[in-house]
């Protein structure tokens, strides 16, 4: 019963605030939706301890859903450790975002609608993570896409917000097209979309091929790649990442909810849930590792030079998601989910902390117009500092550290233990750890330290956020500090087999989590050395020698411009897809519709009109005219028969 309450309480809150918010008012809408989420979060933690430490799987029926031919789909909740972890992440972050939004959105006249969208988003995400079949998962998958569109474009009078919402929606549809094809393909070869039946049939598909355009392709690999295409869109992986930074146009609580712990982790969850398929498709797993590694490097390189405080954190999210997929790709599913779990706390903390900074600076987001804010907003500074320590992975190897120290370092160690070609993933992710440290400390130093660059009036009136915004930061800070060492043994340690049970599947030859504990000692120290190096460079650039960033940008201007413009992907896609689409549309409009279709229709209409005008003149209304016409007709008939010889016969 508690799991049904967890799923449906956010929906009840969304319906009440959405349909009756204008009647009951903003405050009741806020309090009711927030209460529903807090209760759901408390129940999720209870369920986590109930399910997560016995490894059992339960299926709770809700109703019969769709029956059509061989397609028989029931609406059921799949409750296991993987579900419990995701429910904790989703409801905890969402409830704290709700509380935070009471203060952050206090002046917005459309608060009931905003809170309804937040709760609707949470419901859709819970539908996704509790799904027992692929159709139900797709329902939640598209639900979070819809809710994210509504939330990103919440300030619909801002053209940039509308454009960002449309961009997120369209780019996700590209990935979802592949996801849908993967689901269709699985139904075609397995005659079912139910997870248990698909998992049971998966071994029979191994090494089977099909003919496609004259080539024999592996069925399971093809289906896994199509499914991963959906994950690439939803989790903003390389090539389908362009929507994520622009989504910062929405209110800051939206950024924390969508980009820290929920929607963008849906792809990671999906690959982990379908591990029984991916484990049997090693080529697909290699692609997952490669895409994740490239994404981690790409996003971190762009974050190095961004000036918008929220965009830096957004690209950081994209990079950390790359870490998670790299872990999944080498078969370390527990490590990937561990980083998803810890990342939720410190990334939500950083986003909400950035919102507190923006609130203090009267909606200023450019870090070049900040500096020296630590004395003004000391609590926010401490919270952001804790989030940065967790993100960069500060800790002492084999002893203790912040949350990211345990989960991120575990992924780096797993990629080394996987022994990929030239250890490309290990070395790339270690370099990314250095870059992560640099851009994270750059954000702290530019925002809170040194001489202020803010307008005097803005700086003078800078003030700390209200308690309703600071309390959620405190709870997230606790998670950023303790979630690593508190849960390490369960996610990737000695208790992992009991903890995960059958929620994650590893093939008999997959010993990655055991191999992680038999790596050379220097590998464990590599991320820490990279982190300290990034910190030292950031301190040198932004504290000791603040003139150095500008000098470096001038000395390496082509590289700086390249990174500042995000590798020119927006421009490339505009040239490849947007402009040709506009040109095709304009041609079909002007030539196809205007010239051909309208020309034929209008030309026919003109001909009929001319003929009609001439024909009506024959109708004079005089009897002698009609008699004369009849005589002419008789004369013509006689002439015809005479000519044919008809009368002579």
XYZ file of C-alpha atoms in Angstrom:
649
model
C 0.000 0.000 0.000
C 2.813 2.436 0.807
C 4.227 2.119 -2.719
C 0.899 3.033 -4.275
C 0.768 6.094 -2.008
C 4.304 7.063 -3.052
C 3.323 6.974 -6.723
C -0.104 8.587 -6.539
C 0.349 11.280 -3.870
C 2.220 13.553 -6.337
C -0.554 12.988 -8.897
C -3.199 13.994 -6.350
C -1.201 17.128 -5.548
C -0.865 17.965 -9.245
C -4.607 17.571 -9.864
C -5.626 19.670 -6.856
C -3.184 22.498 -7.602
C -3.769 22.326 -11.356
C -7.558 22.299 -11.439
C -8.444 24.077 -8.211
C -5.401 26.287 -7.596
C -7.119 29.454 -8.789
C -9.946 28.839 -6.335
C -8.019 27.752 -3.246
C -5.168 30.227 -3.817
C -1.357 29.996 -4.081
C -0.537 29.217 -0.451
C -2.865 26.205 -0.080
C -1.629 24.908 -3.432
C 1.983 25.177 -2.299
C 1.378 23.587 1.065
C -0.813 20.766 -0.230
C 1.544 19.684 -3.025
C 4.569 20.013 -0.747
C 2.906 17.957 1.982
C 2.094 15.222 -0.520
C 5.730 15.109 -1.634
C 7.141 15.133 1.897
C 4.894 12.190 2.832
C 5.942 10.368 -0.350
C 9.621 10.991 0.464
C 9.230 9.669 4.010
C 7.474 6.554 2.715
C 10.185 6.098 0.065
C 12.918 5.999 2.695
C 10.863 3.487 4.674
C 10.418 1.381 1.542
C 14.117 1.688 0.764
C 15.089 0.150 4.083
C 12.346 -2.439 3.754
C 13.239 -3.593 0.239
C 16.831 -2.498 -0.207
C 18.288 -4.790 2.397
C 16.643 -8.062 1.429
C 17.057 -7.981 -2.354
C 13.521 -9.197 -3.066
C 11.308 -8.226 -6.003
C 7.590 -7.580 -5.649
C 4.976 -6.802 -8.310
C 1.920 -4.852 -7.222
C -1.026 -4.896 -9.675
C -2.936 -1.652 -10.227
C -5.275 -2.447 -13.115
C -5.538 -4.164 -16.466
C -4.402 -1.704 -19.071
C -4.212 -2.791 -22.732
C -5.231 -6.048 -24.412
C -4.933 -6.244 -28.193
C -4.072 -9.488 -29.939
C -0.813 -10.783 -28.460
C -0.274 -7.527 -26.584
C -1.424 -7.942 -22.992
C -0.240 -5.169 -20.684
C -1.217 -4.676 -17.071
C -0.375 -1.653 -14.983
C 1.861 -3.012 -12.229
C 4.448 -1.547 -9.895
C 7.783 -3.364 -9.896
C 9.333 -2.940 -6.471
C 12.946 -4.001 -5.999
C 16.171 -2.372 -4.824
C 16.683 -0.469 -8.075
C 13.164 0.946 -7.832
C 13.643 1.774 -4.144
C 16.860 3.702 -4.858
C 15.212 5.725 -7.601
C 12.096 6.446 -5.519
C 14.278 7.786 -2.708
C 16.213 9.992 -5.119
C 13.140 11.301 -6.944
C 10.888 11.998 -3.956
C 13.638 13.377 -1.705
C 14.930 15.879 -4.227
C 11.422 16.736 -5.406
C 10.106 17.372 -1.880
C 13.084 19.619 -1.075
C 12.610 21.463 -4.373
C 8.954 22.007 -3.462
C 9.933 23.503 -0.094
C 12.646 25.634 -1.703
C 10.221 26.882 -4.367
C 7.873 28.287 -1.718
C 10.537 30.928 -1.069
C 12.083 31.209 -4.534
C 8.767 31.624 -6.396
C 7.117 33.755 -3.692
C 6.546 36.699 -6.052
C 5.289 34.712 -9.027
C 1.535 35.125 -9.630
C 1.212 31.664 -11.208
C 2.498 29.574 -8.322
C -0.386 27.028 -8.328
C 0.398 26.139 -11.927
C 4.113 25.876 -11.150
C 3.585 23.516 -8.232
C 1.117 21.470 -10.272
C 3.778 21.021 -12.969
C 6.396 20.043 -10.361
C 4.114 17.383 -8.895
C 3.092 16.133 -12.340
C 6.755 15.754 -13.240
C 7.399 13.760 -10.076
C 4.429 11.469 -10.752
C 5.644 10.772 -14.296
C 9.134 10.014 -13.033
C 7.762 7.634 -10.406
C 5.704 5.918 -13.097
C 8.902 5.424 -15.068
C 10.984 3.938 -12.256
C 8.221 1.622 -10.983
C 7.324 0.257 -14.422
C 7.051 -3.502 -14.841
C 6.814 -3.379 -18.626
C 8.267 -1.282 -21.400
C 4.965 0.328 -22.366
C 4.466 1.636 -18.842
C 8.069 2.804 -18.850
C 7.455 4.630 -22.129
C 4.393 6.295 -20.612
C 6.492 7.682 -17.762
C 9.314 8.452 -20.197
C 7.075 10.653 -22.314
C 5.359 12.052 -19.218
C 8.585 13.541 -17.882
C 9.250 14.898 -21.372
C 5.911 16.702 -21.339
C 6.362 17.990 -17.782
C 9.888 19.206 -18.541
C 8.527 21.113 -21.544
C 5.947 22.791 -19.299
C 8.489 23.604 -16.584
C 11.299 24.866 -18.821
C 8.834 27.128 -20.627
C 6.998 28.118 -17.449
C 7.921 31.781 -17.970
C 6.237 31.642 -21.360
C 6.489 35.390 -21.942
C 10.265 34.998 -22.299
C 11.097 34.043 -25.914
C 14.289 32.309 -24.732
C 12.301 30.110 -22.336
C 9.849 29.100 -25.069
C 12.695 28.320 -27.475
C 14.494 26.251 -24.816
C 11.336 24.279 -24.027
C 10.720 23.507 -27.696
C 14.368 22.545 -28.189
C 14.295 20.149 -25.231
C 11.078 18.606 -26.480
C 12.286 18.102 -30.062
C 15.764 16.775 -29.219
C 14.228 14.291 -26.793
C 11.837 13.130 -29.484
C 14.850 12.181 -31.612
C 16.104 9.884 -28.881
C 12.603 8.647 -28.099
C 12.195 7.564 -31.718
C 15.037 5.088 -31.219
C 13.633 4.031 -27.840
C 10.229 3.347 -29.397
C 11.811 1.302 -32.208
C 13.675 -0.723 -29.588
C 10.419 -1.455 -27.763
C 8.695 -2.424 -31.027
C 11.620 -4.693 -31.877
C 11.560 -6.418 -28.494
C 7.836 -7.035 -28.819
C 8.383 -8.446 -32.301
C 11.053 -10.955 -31.204
C 9.750 -11.702 -27.690
C 5.972 -11.340 -28.217
C 5.813 -9.349 -24.985
C 6.720 -6.011 -23.448
C 6.719 -7.374 -19.881
C 10.181 -7.215 -18.354
C 10.273 -10.709 -16.859
C 9.250 -12.318 -20.139
C 11.783 -10.259 -22.093
C 14.563 -11.149 -19.651
C 13.655 -14.828 -19.899
C 13.768 -14.706 -23.714
C 16.988 -12.662 -23.929
C 19.431 -15.640 -23.846
C 17.645 -17.201 -26.821
C 18.351 -14.051 -28.876
C 22.097 -14.135 -28.322
C 24.114 -14.490 -31.550
C 20.961 -14.378 -33.681
C 21.062 -12.103 -36.716
C 18.669 -10.497 -39.155
C 19.085 -9.172 -42.667
C 19.006 -5.393 -42.937
C 19.768 -3.707 -46.264
C 21.789 -6.703 -47.355
C 23.806 -6.965 -44.141
C 23.514 -9.504 -41.349
C 23.217 -7.587 -38.064
C 23.034 -8.931 -34.539
C 19.468 -8.635 -33.251
C 20.253 -8.067 -29.580
C 22.979 -5.521 -30.303
C 20.685 -3.597 -32.639
C 17.843 -3.506 -30.120
C 20.140 -2.432 -27.274
C 21.589 0.376 -29.384
C 18.090 1.597 -30.241
C 17.155 1.571 -26.561
C 20.379 3.392 -25.706
C 19.503 6.030 -28.293
C 16.558 6.910 -26.067
C 18.888 7.100 -23.079
C 21.206 9.431 -25.008
C 18.382 11.897 -25.569
C 16.881 11.784 -22.097
C 20.260 11.857 -20.321
C 21.805 14.474 -22.641
C 24.657 12.371 -23.977
C 27.044 13.477 -26.711
C 25.283 14.480 -29.957
C 21.884 14.678 -28.207
C 23.082 16.945 -25.393
C 22.245 20.343 -26.864
C 18.929 20.776 -25.037
C 20.365 20.543 -21.516
C 22.233 23.895 -21.196
C 19.394 25.844 -22.798
C 16.978 24.325 -20.280
C 18.521 26.694 -17.723
C 16.012 29.271 -18.981
C 13.442 27.743 -16.641
C 13.219 28.697 -12.944
C 16.186 27.489 -10.874
C 14.123 24.911 -8.904
C 13.297 23.328 -12.257
C 16.999 23.033 -13.023
C 17.578 21.250 -9.727
C 14.632 18.906 -10.227
C 15.127 17.996 -13.872
C 18.877 18.142 -14.259
C 20.167 16.999 -10.879
C 18.395 13.828 -9.956
C 15.364 12.923 -12.004
C 14.744 13.297 -15.734
C 18.370 13.201 -16.859
C 19.013 10.059 -14.832
C 16.131 8.226 -16.514
C 18.474 6.953 -19.226
C 20.921 5.618 -16.639
C 18.083 3.867 -14.836
C 16.760 2.370 -18.067
C 20.116 0.834 -19.038
C 20.561 -0.524 -15.496
C 17.028 -1.955 -15.517
C 17.667 -3.640 -18.857
C 21.048 -5.009 -17.771
C 19.905 -8.588 -18.623
C 19.784 -7.442 -22.258
C 22.887 -5.261 -22.341
C 25.038 -7.898 -20.612
C 24.382 -10.195 -23.579
C 25.318 -7.486 -26.107
C 28.990 -6.604 -25.484
C 29.215 -4.432 -28.587
C 26.360 -2.274 -27.324
C 28.105 -1.965 -23.952
C 31.270 -0.794 -25.716
C 29.227 1.933 -27.402
C 27.730 2.917 -24.025
C 31.236 3.214 -22.536
C 32.556 5.226 -25.473
C 29.609 7.635 -25.550
C 29.749 8.112 -21.779
C 33.481 8.790 -21.816
C 33.271 11.250 -24.702
C 30.325 13.024 -23.059
C 32.209 13.386 -19.766
C 35.167 14.992 -21.538
C 33.153 17.177 -23.889
C 30.874 18.655 -21.226
C 33.728 19.239 -18.773
C 35.757 21.053 -21.445
C 32.843 23.392 -22.188
C 32.211 24.039 -18.468
C 35.779 25.329 -18.114
C 34.949 28.667 -19.758
C 31.203 29.223 -19.198
C 30.245 32.379 -17.309
C 26.600 31.716 -16.459
C 26.580 30.084 -13.016
C 23.710 27.741 -13.908
C 25.252 26.705 -17.229
C 28.474 25.677 -15.513
C 26.490 23.364 -13.248
C 24.378 22.153 -16.188
C 27.448 21.087 -18.170
C 28.772 19.511 -14.995
C 25.598 17.419 -14.841
C 26.101 16.353 -18.445
C 29.687 15.364 -17.648
C 28.759 13.386 -14.536
C 26.102 11.518 -16.489
C 28.911 10.497 -18.807
C 30.670 8.979 -15.794
C 27.555 6.970 -14.989
C 27.239 5.578 -18.511
C 30.938 4.731 -18.601
C 30.374 2.636 -15.472
C 27.351 0.899 -16.987
C 29.296 0.223 -20.172
C 32.034 -1.706 -18.366
C 29.434 -3.684 -16.441
C 29.804 -1.857 -13.133
C 26.077 -1.246 -12.778
C 26.289 -0.844 -9.012
C 28.970 1.844 -9.358
C 26.900 3.729 -11.930
C 23.826 3.671 -9.717
C 25.954 4.638 -6.705
C 27.119 7.779 -8.494
C 23.544 8.502 -9.563
C 22.512 8.278 -5.904
C 25.248 10.511 -4.460
C 25.194 12.913 -7.412
C 21.532 13.649 -6.740
C 22.371 15.214 -3.390
C 25.346 17.377 -4.250
C 24.152 18.452 -7.686
C 20.727 19.466 -6.364
C 22.602 21.290 -3.597
C 24.699 23.179 -6.154
C 21.703 24.106 -8.316
C 19.627 25.322 -5.383
C 22.683 27.097 -3.991
C 23.096 28.834 -7.339
C 19.443 29.844 -7.090
C 20.163 31.356 -3.679
C 23.036 33.345 -5.212
C 20.811 34.545 -8.055
C 18.129 35.484 -5.530
C 20.683 37.519 -3.557
C 22.005 39.216 -6.708
C 18.575 40.243 -8.011
C 18.527 37.611 -10.784
C 22.090 38.184 -11.956
C 23.566 34.929 -13.307
C 26.861 36.039 -14.873
C 29.761 35.156 -12.566
C 31.795 37.989 -14.079
C 29.396 40.336 -12.290
C 29.818 38.667 -8.917
C 32.710 38.135 -6.520
C 33.192 38.821 -2.823
C 29.771 37.437 -1.888
C 30.897 35.096 0.910
C 30.422 37.657 3.727
C 27.024 38.652 2.314
C 25.532 35.174 1.996
C 27.690 33.057 4.270
C 25.231 30.169 4.683
C 24.803 29.839 0.936
C 28.587 29.953 0.549
C 29.037 27.112 3.053
C 26.371 25.032 1.305
C 27.933 25.611 -2.118
C 31.339 24.776 -0.670
C 30.053 21.434 0.616
C 28.517 20.684 -2.779
C 31.799 21.510 -4.496
C 33.790 19.307 -2.123
C 31.415 16.447 -2.912
C 31.400 17.011 -6.680
C 35.176 17.242 -6.983
C 35.629 14.120 -4.858
C 37.605 15.482 -1.934
C 38.805 12.724 0.366
C 41.696 10.568 1.518
C 41.945 7.287 -0.411
C 41.100 4.195 1.635
C 39.994 6.388 4.556
C 37.180 8.914 4.236
C 35.783 11.554 1.920
C 32.724 13.362 0.621
C 30.028 11.592 -1.410
C 31.556 12.062 -4.849
C 34.895 10.768 -3.579
C 33.407 7.302 -3.157
C 31.168 7.062 -6.201
C 33.176 8.943 -8.853
C 36.464 7.346 -7.865
C 34.783 3.930 -7.964
C 33.837 4.531 -11.604
C 37.376 5.567 -12.513
C 38.730 2.453 -10.814
C 36.166 0.290 -12.631
C 37.220 1.638 -16.026
C 40.832 0.750 -15.191
C 39.831 -2.742 -14.060
C 37.945 -3.243 -17.339
C 41.263 -3.125 -19.269
C 39.831 -1.372 -22.307
C 42.034 -0.503 -25.271
C 44.902 1.655 -23.989
C 42.767 2.304 -20.905
C 41.287 5.227 -22.845
C 38.267 5.532 -20.555
C 40.374 5.492 -17.377
C 42.785 8.194 -18.546
C 40.006 10.340 -20.036
C 37.876 10.200 -16.892
C 40.917 10.984 -14.734
C 41.563 14.053 -16.878
C 37.883 14.945 -16.540
C 38.290 14.763 -12.744
C 40.977 17.460 -13.038
C 38.736 19.580 -15.264
C 35.791 19.076 -12.888
C 37.877 20.328 -9.983
C 39.020 23.362 -11.969
C 35.610 24.576 -13.161
C 33.974 23.835 -9.793
C 36.512 25.850 -7.815
C 36.469 28.506 -10.529
C 32.747 28.902 -9.820
C 33.386 29.214 -6.071
C 36.251 31.691 -6.442
C 34.529 33.879 -9.068
C 31.264 33.978 -7.124
C 32.270 34.240 -3.485
C 35.898 35.379 -3.268
C 38.149 38.214 -4.375
C 37.030 41.743 -5.041
C 33.444 42.179 -6.063
C 32.683 42.948 -9.703
C 28.983 43.455 -9.048
C 27.217 46.765 -9.535
C 27.563 48.774 -6.296
C 23.803 48.994 -5.754
C 23.307 45.279 -6.394
C 26.137 44.299 -4.074
C 24.945 46.670 -1.372
C 21.486 45.115 -1.300
C 22.733 41.523 -1.530
C 21.134 39.444 1.202
C 20.825 35.883 2.420
C 17.876 33.787 1.286
C 14.973 33.066 3.651
C 15.008 29.948 5.806
C 12.459 28.202 3.600
C 15.177 28.172 0.915
C 18.111 27.427 3.228
C 16.606 24.439 5.073
C 16.472 22.267 1.901
C 20.099 23.183 1.265
C 20.975 21.886 4.723
C 19.302 18.512 4.124
C 21.026 18.148 0.751
C 24.355 19.094 2.325
C 23.972 16.227 4.803
C 23.439 13.858 1.866
C 26.453 15.308 0.048
C 28.609 14.569 3.091
C 27.392 11.185 4.349
C 25.728 9.351 1.440
C 29.075 8.082 0.153
C 30.561 6.287 3.120
C 27.129 5.376 4.550
C 26.062 3.359 1.488
C 29.313 2.313 -0.172
C 29.279 -1.229 1.196
C 25.726 -1.750 -0.082
C 26.100 -0.319 -3.574
C 29.593 -1.605 -4.472
C 30.995 -3.237 -1.341
C 30.734 -6.516 0.525
C 26.938 -6.319 0.910
C 26.138 -5.566 -2.724
C 24.865 -9.041 -3.652
C 22.308 -9.043 -0.852
C 21.480 -5.383 -1.411
C 20.835 -5.555 -5.159
C 19.438 -9.083 -5.287
C 18.053 -9.666 -8.784
C 17.503 -5.975 -9.521
C 20.795 -5.781 -11.452
C 22.030 -8.592 -13.671
C 25.668 -9.410 -14.305
C 26.799 -12.163 -16.636
C 28.832 -15.032 -15.135
C 32.041 -13.625 -16.657
C 31.483 -10.125 -15.287
C 33.819 -9.766 -12.316
C 34.327 -6.016 -12.596
C 33.304 -5.118 -9.045
C 35.682 -7.743 -7.677
C 38.507 -6.673 -10.012
C 38.119 -3.087 -8.761
C 39.535 -4.210 -5.428
C 42.686 -5.657 -7.016
C 44.014 -2.653 -8.905
C 47.421 -1.015 -8.343
C 47.568 1.475 -5.475
C 48.417 4.419 -7.717
C 45.106 4.023 -9.568
C 43.209 4.791 -6.369
C 45.279 7.942 -5.878
C 44.978 9.158 -9.495
C 41.564 10.906 -9.099
C 42.726 12.591 -5.871
C 45.896 13.901 -7.544
C 43.798 15.141 -10.476
C 41.387 16.851 -8.080
C 44.198 18.611 -6.206
C 45.802 19.700 -9.475
C 42.549 21.255 -10.680
C 42.123 23.045 -7.344
C 45.680 24.406 -7.480
C 45.238 25.726 -11.028
C 41.910 27.375 -10.172
C 43.428 28.991 -7.054
C 46.346 30.281 -9.098
C 44.093 31.693 -11.830
C 41.335 33.288 -9.782
C 42.899 34.123 -6.407
C 46.658 34.537 -6.718
C 46.886 35.856 -10.289
C 43.430 37.066 -11.371
C 44.871 38.583 -14.572
C 45.896 35.134 -15.807
C 42.491 33.939 -17.171
C 42.272 36.857 -19.610
C 45.889 36.393 -20.675
C 45.339 32.675 -21.255
C 42.162 33.334 -23.245
C 44.078 35.739 -25.494
C 47.035 33.375 -25.915
C 44.795 30.442 -26.843
C 41.949 32.398 -28.379
C 40.874 29.813 -31.013
C 40.561 27.101 -28.344
C 38.846 29.507 -25.941
C 36.291 30.573 -28.557
C 35.761 26.947 -29.563
C 34.950 25.945 -25.988
C 32.947 29.085 -25.267
C 30.750 28.270 -28.256
C 30.236 24.695 -27.014
C 32.180 23.058 -29.835
C 29.793 24.838 -32.255
C 27.224 22.039 -32.057
C 24.305 24.460 -32.133
C 25.695 26.110 -35.248
C 26.457 22.732 -36.821
C 22.953 21.412 -36.197
C 21.500 24.688 -37.439
C 23.430 24.236 -40.697
C 22.748 20.501 -41.022
C 19.124 20.261 -39.932
C 17.405 23.564 -39.184
C 18.257 25.565 -42.304
C 17.632 22.671 -44.741
C 14.313 21.983 -43.012
C 13.341 25.647 -43.328
C 14.429 25.651 -46.984
C 12.412 22.501 -47.730
C 9.407 23.910 -45.911
C 9.645 27.231 -47.756
C 9.967 25.434 -51.107
C 6.946 23.245 -50.418
C 5.034 26.305 -49.268
C 5.924 28.695 -52.093
C 6.402 26.263 -54.975
C 4.432 23.184 -53.992
C 1.476 24.785 -52.246
C 1.556 28.248 -53.799
C 2.479 27.534 -57.388
C 1.372 23.953 -58.061
C -1.577 23.268 -55.765
C -3.001 26.785 -55.589
C -2.177 27.270 -59.281
C -4.151 24.218 -60.383
C -7.083 24.962 -58.084
C -7.160 28.679 -58.848
C -6.676 28.035 -62.597
C -9.544 25.551 -62.660
C -11.718 27.968 -60.706
C -10.927 30.804 -63.118
C -11.788 28.608 -66.137
C -15.088 27.523 -64.607
C -15.837 31.135 -63.652
C -15.159 32.386 -67.211
C -17.233 29.608 -68.755
C -20.093 30.214 -66.353
C -20.145 33.935 -67.065
C -20.318 33.252 -70.811
C -22.928 30.506 -70.446
C -25.359 32.541 -68.341
C -25.608 35.129 -71.099
C -27.454 32.538 -73.203
C -30.293 32.585 -70.655
C -32.110 35.774 -71.827
C -35.669 34.950 -70.685
C -37.234 35.663 -74.149
C -39.382 32.868 -75.679
C -38.440 33.684 -79.283
C -34.747 33.273 -78.383
C -35.450 29.773 -77.035
C -37.628 28.933 -80.078
C -34.879 30.104 -82.379
C -32.370 27.915 -80.472
C -34.731 24.936 -80.848
C -34.972 25.510 -84.584
C -31.222 25.696 -84.843
C -31.023 22.396 -82.962
C -33.565 20.722 -85.262
C -31.675 22.024 -88.276
C -28.433 20.604 -86.946
C -30.028 17.207 -86.285
C -31.488 17.080 -89.813
C -28.173 18.046 -91.293
C -26.439 15.258 -89.296
C -28.853 12.559 -90.434
C -28.755 13.763 -94.064
C -24.993 13.680 -94.021
C -25.061 10.134 -92.639
C -27.723 9.088 -95.123
C -30.170 8.269 -92.407
C -33.238 9.842 -94.087
C -32.595 8.178 -97.470
C -32.705 4.740 -95.867
